[in-house]
PDB file of C-alpha atoms in Angstrom:
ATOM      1  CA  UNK Z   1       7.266 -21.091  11.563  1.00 58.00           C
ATOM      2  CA  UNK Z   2       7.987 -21.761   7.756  1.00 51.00           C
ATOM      3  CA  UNK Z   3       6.086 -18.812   6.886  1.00 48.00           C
ATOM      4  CA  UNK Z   4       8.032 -16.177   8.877  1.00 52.00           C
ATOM      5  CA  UNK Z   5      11.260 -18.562   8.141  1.00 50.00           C
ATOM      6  CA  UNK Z   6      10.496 -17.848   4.600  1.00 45.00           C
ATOM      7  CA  UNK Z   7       9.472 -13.747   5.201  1.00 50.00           C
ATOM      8  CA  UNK Z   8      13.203 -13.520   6.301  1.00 50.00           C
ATOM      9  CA  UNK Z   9      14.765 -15.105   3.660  1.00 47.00           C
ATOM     10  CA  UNK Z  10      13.720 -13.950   0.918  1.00 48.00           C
ATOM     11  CA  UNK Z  11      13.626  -9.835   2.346  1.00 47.00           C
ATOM     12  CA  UNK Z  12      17.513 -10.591   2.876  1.00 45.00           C
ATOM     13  CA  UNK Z  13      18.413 -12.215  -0.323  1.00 40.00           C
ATOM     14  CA  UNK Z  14      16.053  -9.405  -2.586  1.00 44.00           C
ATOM     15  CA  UNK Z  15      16.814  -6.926  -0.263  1.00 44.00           C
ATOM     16  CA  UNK Z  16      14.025  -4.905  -2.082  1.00 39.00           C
ATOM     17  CA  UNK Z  17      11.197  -5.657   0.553  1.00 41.00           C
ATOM     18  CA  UNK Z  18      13.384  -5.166   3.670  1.00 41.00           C
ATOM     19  CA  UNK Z  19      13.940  -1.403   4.017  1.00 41.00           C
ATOM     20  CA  UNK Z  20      11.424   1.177   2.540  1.00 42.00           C
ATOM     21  CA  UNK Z  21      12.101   2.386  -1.011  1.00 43.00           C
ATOM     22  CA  UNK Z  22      16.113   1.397  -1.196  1.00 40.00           C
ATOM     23  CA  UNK Z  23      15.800   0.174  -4.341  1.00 32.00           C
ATOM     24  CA  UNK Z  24      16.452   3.616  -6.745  1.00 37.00           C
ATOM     25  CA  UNK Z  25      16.397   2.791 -10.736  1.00 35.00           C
ATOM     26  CA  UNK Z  26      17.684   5.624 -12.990  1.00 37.00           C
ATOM     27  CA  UNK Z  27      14.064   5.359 -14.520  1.00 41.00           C
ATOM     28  CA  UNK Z  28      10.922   3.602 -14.343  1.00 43.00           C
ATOM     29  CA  UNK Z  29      10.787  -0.286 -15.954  1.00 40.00           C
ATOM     30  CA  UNK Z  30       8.796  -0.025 -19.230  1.00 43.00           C
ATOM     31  CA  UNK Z  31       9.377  -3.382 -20.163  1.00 40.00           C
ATOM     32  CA  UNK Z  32       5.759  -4.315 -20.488  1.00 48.00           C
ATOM     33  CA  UNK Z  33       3.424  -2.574 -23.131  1.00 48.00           C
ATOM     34  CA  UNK Z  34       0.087  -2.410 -21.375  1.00 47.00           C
ATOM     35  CA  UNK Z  35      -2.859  -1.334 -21.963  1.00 48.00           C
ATOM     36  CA  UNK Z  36      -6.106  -0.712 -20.714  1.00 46.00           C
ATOM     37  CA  UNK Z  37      -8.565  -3.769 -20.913  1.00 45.00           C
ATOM     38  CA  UNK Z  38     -12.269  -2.359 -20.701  1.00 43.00           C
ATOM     39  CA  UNK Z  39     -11.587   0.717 -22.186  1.00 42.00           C
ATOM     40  CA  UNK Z  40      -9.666   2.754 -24.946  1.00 42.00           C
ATOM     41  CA  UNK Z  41      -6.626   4.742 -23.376  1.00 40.00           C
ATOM     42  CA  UNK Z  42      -7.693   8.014 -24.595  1.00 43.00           C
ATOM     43  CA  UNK Z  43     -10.974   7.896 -22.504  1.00 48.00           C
ATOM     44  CA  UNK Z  44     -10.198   9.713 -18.657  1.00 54.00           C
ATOM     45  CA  UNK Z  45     -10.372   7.277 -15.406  1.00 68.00           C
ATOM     46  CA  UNK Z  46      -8.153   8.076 -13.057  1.00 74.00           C
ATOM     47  CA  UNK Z  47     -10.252   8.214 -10.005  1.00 80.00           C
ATOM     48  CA  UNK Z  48      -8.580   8.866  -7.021  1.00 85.00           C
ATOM     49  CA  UNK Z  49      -8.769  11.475  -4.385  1.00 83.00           C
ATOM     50  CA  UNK Z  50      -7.422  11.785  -0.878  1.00 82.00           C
ATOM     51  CA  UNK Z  51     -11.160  12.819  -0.026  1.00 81.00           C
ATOM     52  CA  UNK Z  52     -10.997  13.877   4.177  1.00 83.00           C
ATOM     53  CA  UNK Z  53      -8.260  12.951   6.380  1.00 83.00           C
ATOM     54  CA  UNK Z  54      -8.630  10.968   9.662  1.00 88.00           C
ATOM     55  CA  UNK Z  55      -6.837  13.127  11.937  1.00 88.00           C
ATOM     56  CA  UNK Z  56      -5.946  10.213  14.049  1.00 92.00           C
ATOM     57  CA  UNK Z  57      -4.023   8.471  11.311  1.00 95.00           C
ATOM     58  CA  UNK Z  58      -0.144   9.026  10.789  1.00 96.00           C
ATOM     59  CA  UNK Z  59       0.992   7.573   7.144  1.00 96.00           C
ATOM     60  CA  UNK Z  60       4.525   6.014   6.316  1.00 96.00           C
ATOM     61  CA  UNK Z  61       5.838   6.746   3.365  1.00 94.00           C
ATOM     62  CA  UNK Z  62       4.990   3.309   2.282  1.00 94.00           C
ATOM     63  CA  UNK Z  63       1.521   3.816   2.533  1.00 96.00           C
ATOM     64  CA  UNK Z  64       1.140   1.826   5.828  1.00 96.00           C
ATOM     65  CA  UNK Z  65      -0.768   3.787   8.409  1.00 97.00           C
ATOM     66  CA  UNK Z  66      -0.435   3.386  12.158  1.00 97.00           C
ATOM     67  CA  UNK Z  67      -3.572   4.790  14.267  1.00 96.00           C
ATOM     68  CA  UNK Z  68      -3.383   5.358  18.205  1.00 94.00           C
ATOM     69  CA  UNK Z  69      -5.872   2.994  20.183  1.00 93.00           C
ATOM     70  CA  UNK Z  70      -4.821   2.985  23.664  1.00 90.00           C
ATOM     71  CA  UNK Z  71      -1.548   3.027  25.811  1.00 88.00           C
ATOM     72  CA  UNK Z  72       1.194   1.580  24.034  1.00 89.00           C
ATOM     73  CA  UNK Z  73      -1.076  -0.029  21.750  1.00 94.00           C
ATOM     74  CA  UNK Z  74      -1.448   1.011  17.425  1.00 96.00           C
ATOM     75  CA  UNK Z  75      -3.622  -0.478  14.769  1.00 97.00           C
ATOM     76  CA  UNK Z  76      -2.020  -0.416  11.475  1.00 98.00           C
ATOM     77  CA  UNK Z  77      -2.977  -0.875   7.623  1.00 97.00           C
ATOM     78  CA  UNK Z  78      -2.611  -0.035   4.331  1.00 97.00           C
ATOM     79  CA  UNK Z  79      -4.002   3.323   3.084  1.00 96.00           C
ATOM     80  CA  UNK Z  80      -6.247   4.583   0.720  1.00 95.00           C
ATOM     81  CA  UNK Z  81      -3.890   4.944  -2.005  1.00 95.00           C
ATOM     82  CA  UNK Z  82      -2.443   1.625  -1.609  1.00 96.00           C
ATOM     83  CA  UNK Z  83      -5.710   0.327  -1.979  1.00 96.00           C
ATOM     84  CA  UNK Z  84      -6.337   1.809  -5.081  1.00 95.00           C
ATOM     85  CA  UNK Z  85      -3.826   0.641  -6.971  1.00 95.00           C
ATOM     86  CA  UNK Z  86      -3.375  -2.826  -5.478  1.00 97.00           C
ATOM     87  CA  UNK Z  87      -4.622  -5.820  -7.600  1.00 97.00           C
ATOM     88  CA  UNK Z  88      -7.325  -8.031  -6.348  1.00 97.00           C
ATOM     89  CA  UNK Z  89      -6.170  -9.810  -2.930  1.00 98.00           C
ATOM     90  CA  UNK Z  90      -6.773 -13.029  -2.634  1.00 98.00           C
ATOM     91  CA  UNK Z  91      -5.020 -13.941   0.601  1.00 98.00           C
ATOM     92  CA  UNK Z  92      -3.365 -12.130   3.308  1.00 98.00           C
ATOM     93  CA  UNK Z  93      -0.248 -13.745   5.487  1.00 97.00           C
ATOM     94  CA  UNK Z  94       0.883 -11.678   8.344  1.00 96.00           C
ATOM     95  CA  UNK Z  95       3.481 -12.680  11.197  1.00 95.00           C
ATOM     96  CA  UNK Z  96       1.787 -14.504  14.062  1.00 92.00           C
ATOM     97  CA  UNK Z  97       1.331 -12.688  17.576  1.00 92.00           C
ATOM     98  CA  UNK Z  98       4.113 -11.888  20.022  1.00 93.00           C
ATOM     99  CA  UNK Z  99       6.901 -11.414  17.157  1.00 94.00           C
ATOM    100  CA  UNK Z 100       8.714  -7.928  17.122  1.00 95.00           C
ATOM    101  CA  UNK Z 101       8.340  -6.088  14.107  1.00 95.00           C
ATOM    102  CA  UNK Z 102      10.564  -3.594  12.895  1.00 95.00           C
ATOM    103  CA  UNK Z 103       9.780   0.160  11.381  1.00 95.00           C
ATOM    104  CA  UNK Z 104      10.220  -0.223   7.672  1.00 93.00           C
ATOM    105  CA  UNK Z 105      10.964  -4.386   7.592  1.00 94.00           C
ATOM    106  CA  UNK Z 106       8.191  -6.774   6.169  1.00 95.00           C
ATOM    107  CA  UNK Z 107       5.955  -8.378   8.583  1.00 96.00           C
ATOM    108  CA  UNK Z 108       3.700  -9.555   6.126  1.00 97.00           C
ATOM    109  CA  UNK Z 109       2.271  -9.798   2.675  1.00 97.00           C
ATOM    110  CA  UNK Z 110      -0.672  -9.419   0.737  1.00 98.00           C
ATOM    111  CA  UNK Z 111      -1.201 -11.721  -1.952  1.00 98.00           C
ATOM    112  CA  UNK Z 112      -3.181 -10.722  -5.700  1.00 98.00           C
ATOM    113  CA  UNK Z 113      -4.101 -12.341  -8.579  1.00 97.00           C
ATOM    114  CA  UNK Z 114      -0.892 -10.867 -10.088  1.00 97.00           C
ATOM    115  CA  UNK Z 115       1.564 -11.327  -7.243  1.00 97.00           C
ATOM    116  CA  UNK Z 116       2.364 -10.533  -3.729  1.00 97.00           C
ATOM    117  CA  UNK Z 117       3.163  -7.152  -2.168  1.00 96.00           C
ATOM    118  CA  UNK Z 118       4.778  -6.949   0.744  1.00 95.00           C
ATOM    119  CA  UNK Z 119       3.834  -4.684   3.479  1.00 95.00           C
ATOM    120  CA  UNK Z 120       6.587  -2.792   5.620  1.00 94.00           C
ATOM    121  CA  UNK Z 121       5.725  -2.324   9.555  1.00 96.00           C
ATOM    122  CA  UNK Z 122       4.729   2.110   9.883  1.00 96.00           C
ATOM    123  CA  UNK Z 123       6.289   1.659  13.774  1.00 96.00           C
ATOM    124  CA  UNK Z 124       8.552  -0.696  15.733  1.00 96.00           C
ATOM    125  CA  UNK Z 125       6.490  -2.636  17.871  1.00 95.00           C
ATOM    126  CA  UNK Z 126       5.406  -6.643  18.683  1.00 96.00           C
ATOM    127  CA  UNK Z 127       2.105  -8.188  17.228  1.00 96.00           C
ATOM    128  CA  UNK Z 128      -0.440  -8.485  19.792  1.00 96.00           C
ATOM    129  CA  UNK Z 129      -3.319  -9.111  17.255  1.00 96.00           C
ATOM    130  CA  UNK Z 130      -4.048  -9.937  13.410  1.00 97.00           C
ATOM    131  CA  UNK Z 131      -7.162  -9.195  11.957  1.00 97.00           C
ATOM    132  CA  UNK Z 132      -8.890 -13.110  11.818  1.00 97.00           C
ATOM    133  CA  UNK Z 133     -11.551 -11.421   9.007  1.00 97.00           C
ATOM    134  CA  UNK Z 134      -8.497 -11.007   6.560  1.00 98.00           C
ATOM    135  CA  UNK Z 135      -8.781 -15.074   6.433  1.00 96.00           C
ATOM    136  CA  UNK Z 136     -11.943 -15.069   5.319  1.00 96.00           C
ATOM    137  CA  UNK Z 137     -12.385 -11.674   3.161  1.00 98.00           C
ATOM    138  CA  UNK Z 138      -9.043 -10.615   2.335  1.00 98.00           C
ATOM    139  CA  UNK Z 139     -10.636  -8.123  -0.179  1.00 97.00           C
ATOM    140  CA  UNK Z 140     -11.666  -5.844   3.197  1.00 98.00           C
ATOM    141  CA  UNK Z 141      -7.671  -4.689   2.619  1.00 98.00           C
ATOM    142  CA  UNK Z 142      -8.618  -3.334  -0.365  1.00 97.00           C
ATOM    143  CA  UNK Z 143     -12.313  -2.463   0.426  1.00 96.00           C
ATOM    144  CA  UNK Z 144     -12.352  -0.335   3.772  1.00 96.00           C
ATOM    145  CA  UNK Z 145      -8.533   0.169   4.619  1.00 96.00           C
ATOM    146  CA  UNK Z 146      -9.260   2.676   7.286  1.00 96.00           C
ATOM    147  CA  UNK Z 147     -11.813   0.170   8.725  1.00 96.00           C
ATOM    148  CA  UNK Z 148     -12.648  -3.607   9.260  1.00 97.00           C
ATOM    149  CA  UNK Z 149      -9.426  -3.770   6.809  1.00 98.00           C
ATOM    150  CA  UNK Z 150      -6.777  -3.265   8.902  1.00 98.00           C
ATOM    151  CA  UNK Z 151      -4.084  -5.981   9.492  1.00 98.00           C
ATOM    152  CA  UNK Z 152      -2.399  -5.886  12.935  1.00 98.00           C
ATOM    153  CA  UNK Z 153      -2.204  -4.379  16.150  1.00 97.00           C
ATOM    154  CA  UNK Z 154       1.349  -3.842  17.863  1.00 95.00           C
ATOM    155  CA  UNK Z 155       2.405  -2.538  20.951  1.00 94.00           C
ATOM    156  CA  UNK Z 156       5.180  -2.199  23.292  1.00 85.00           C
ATOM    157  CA  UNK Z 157       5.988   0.723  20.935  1.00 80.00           C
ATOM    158  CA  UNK Z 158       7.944   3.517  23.004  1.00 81.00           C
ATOM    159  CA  UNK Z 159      10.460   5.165  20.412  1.00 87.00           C
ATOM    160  CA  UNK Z 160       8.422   8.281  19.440  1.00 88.00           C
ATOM    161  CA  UNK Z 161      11.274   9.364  17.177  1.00 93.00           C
ATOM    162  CA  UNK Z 162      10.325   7.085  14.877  1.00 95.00           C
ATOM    163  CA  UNK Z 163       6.474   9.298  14.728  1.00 94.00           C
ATOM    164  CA  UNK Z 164       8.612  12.015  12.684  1.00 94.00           C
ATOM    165  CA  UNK Z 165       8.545   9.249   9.723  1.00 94.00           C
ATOM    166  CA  UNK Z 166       4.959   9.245   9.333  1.00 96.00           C
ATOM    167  CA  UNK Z 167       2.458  12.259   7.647  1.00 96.00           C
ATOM    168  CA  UNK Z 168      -0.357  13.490   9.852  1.00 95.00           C
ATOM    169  CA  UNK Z 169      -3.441  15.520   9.283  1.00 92.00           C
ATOM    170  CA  UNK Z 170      -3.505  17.479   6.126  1.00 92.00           C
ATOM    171  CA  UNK Z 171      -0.216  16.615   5.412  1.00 95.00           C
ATOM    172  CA  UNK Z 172      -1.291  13.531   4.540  1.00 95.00           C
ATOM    173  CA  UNK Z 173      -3.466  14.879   1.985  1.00 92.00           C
ATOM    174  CA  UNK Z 174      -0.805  16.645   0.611  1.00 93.00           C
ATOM    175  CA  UNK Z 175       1.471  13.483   0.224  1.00 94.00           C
ATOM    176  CA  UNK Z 176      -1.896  11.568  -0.979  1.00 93.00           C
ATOM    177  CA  UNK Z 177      -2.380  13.722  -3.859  1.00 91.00           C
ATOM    178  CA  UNK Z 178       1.419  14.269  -4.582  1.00 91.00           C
ATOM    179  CA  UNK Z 179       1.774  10.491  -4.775  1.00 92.00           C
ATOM    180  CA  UNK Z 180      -1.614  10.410  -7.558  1.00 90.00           C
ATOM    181  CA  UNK Z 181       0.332  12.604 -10.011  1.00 88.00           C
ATOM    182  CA  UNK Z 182       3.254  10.620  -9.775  1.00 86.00           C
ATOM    183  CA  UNK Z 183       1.186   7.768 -10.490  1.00 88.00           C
ATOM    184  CA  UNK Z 184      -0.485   9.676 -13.435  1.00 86.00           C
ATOM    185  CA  UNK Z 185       3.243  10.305 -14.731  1.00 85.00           C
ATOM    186  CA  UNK Z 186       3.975   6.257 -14.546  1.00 84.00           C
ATOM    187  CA  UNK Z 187       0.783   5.818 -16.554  1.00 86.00           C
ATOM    188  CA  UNK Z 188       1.499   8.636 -19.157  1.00 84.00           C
ATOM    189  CA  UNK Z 189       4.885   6.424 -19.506  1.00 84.00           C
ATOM    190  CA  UNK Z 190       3.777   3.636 -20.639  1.00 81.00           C
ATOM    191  CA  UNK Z 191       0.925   4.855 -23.160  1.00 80.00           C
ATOM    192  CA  UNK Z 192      -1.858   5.105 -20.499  1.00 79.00           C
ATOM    193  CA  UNK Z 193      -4.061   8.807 -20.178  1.00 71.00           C
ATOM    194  CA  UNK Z 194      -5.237   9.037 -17.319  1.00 70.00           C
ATOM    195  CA  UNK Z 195      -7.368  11.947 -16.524  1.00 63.00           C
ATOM    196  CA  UNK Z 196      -9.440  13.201 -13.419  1.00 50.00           C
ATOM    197  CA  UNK Z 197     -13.066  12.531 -13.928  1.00 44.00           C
ATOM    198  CA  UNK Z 198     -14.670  12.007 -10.727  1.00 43.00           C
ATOM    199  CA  UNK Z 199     -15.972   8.417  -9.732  1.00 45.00           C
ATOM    200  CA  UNK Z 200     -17.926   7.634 -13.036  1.00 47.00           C
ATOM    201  CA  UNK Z 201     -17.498   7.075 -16.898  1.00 47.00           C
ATOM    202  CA  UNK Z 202     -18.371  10.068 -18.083  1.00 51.00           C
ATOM    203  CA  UNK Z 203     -20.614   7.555 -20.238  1.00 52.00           C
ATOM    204  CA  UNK Z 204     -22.025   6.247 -17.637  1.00 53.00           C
ATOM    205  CA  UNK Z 205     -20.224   3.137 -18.000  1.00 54.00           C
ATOM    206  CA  UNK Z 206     -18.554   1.516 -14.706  1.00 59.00           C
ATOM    207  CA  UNK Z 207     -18.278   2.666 -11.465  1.00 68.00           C
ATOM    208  CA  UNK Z 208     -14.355   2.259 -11.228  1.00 80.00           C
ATOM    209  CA  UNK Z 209     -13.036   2.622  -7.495  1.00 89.00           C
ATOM    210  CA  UNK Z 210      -9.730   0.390  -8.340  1.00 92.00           C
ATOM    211  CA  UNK Z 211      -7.358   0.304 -10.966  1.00 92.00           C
ATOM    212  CA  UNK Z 212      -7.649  -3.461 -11.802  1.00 93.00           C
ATOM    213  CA  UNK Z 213     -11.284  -2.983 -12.758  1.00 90.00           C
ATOM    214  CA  UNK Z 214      -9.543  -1.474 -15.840  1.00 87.00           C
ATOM    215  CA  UNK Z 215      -6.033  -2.112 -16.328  1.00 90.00           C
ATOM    216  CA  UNK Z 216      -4.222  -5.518 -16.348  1.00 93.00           C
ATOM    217  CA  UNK Z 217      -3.676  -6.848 -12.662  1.00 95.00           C
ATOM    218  CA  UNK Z 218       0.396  -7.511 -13.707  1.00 95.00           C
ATOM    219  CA  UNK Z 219       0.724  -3.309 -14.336  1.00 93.00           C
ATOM    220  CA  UNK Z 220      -1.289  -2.494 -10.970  1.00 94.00           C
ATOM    221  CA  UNK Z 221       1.096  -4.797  -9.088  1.00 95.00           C
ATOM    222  CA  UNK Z 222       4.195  -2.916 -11.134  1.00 93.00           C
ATOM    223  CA  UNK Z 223       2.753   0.134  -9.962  1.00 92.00           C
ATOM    224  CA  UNK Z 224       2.268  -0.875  -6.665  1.00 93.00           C
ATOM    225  CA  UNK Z 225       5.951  -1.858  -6.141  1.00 90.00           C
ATOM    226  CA  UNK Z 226       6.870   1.581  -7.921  1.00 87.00           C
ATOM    227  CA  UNK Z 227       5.225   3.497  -5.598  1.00 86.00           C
ATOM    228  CA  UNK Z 228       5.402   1.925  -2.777  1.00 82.00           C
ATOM    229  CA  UNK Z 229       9.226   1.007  -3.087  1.00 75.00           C
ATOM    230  CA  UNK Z 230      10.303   3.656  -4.799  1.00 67.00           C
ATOM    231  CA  UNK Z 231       8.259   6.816  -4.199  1.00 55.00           C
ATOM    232  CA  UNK Z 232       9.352  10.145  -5.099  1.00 51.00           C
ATOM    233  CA  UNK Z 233      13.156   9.273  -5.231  1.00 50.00           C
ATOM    234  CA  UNK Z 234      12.538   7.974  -8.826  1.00 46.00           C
ATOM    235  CA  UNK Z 235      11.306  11.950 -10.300  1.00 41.00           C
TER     236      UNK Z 235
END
């Protein structure tokens, strides 16, 4: 269809969104001086934690997780993190049923109020389902990733080499929590503190669980691409 006609095109001419975190800049782009837009910079709200692991899930460096259903069959979606730091979606496109995907290719993109991210596939496999509640509440990406927020199911999937790829149990903490203070060092970079405070204002102000509620949507989607493209490759 034009849709996946387009996918294709533009992952081989960027190159960027076809293969996990090629792209390596010397440093990180600080071409934009942002600032927070609710609050002064000084004041702490970084809010994230990796909380308890799913032992079922397996996380791509990428932040995509896959999670085992049945047979040959694996739900996948974006994780915790991801969610976090991804601007508000406002409309989710995903390949249709019964294409192949491809372990770190695009098979689909989320669109924000700042720009699209592109999500790379955790395992080779083909669609056998989309998740039909992403057309209607494409927020659930951002809202319950683990849960009715998931974006595709594959299967076929037989090469388990590819499993080695992915963190699993409290490794996946571990990388969680390695990837927030490399997130805290691209905030200290471009002017923002960002300190640990727990899920409140210490004011009592708002109840932040993303970063768009308060920094600029066009610097979440920068970080986004940072971290998911990029990764630790850039430290």
């Amino acid at each position: 269809g034009d849709f996946d006609r387009v996918m294709r095109l533009h992952t081989k001419s960027r190159g960027l969104e076809s293969k996990a975190k090629r792209y390596k800049p010397k440093t990180a782009l600080r071409s934009e001086n942002f600032h927070p837009t609710k609050q002064e910079s000084k004041e702490p709200f970084f809010t994230f934690s990796a909380g308890e692991v799913d032992q079922r899930l397996r996380i791509h460096p990428t932040h995509l997780w896959a999670r085992h259903e049945y047979s040959h069959t694996w739900k996948v979606g974006v994780d915790k993190f991801l969610a976090y730091i991804l601007p508000r979606p406002i409309k989710v496109e995903l390949y249709r049923p019964k294409q192949e995907i491809i372990q770190e290719e695009a098979f689909g993109r989320i669109l924000t109020e700042a720009g699209t991210v592109f999500v790379t596939a955790p395992l080779s496999g083909r669609l056998v389902q989309v998740n039909l509640q992403l057309a209607k509440c494409p927020e659930l990406v951002q809202q319950d990733p683990y849960g009715e927020g998931w974006l595709a199911m594959l299967d076929w999937f037989k090469d388990t080499s590819e499993l080695e790829k992915l963190h699993t149990g409290d490794a996946i903490k571990r990388f969680q929590e390695e990837e927030a203070q490399h997130l805290k060092a691209l905030l200290r970079y471009r002017g923002v503190d960002a300190n640990p405070v727990g899920r409140t204002l210490p004011d009592g102000g708002t109840d932040i669980k993303y970063l768009h509620q308060i920094l600029p949507a066009k610097l979440c989607l920068r970080l986004v691409r940072e971290v998911i493209y990029l990764g630790k490759e850039m430290w």
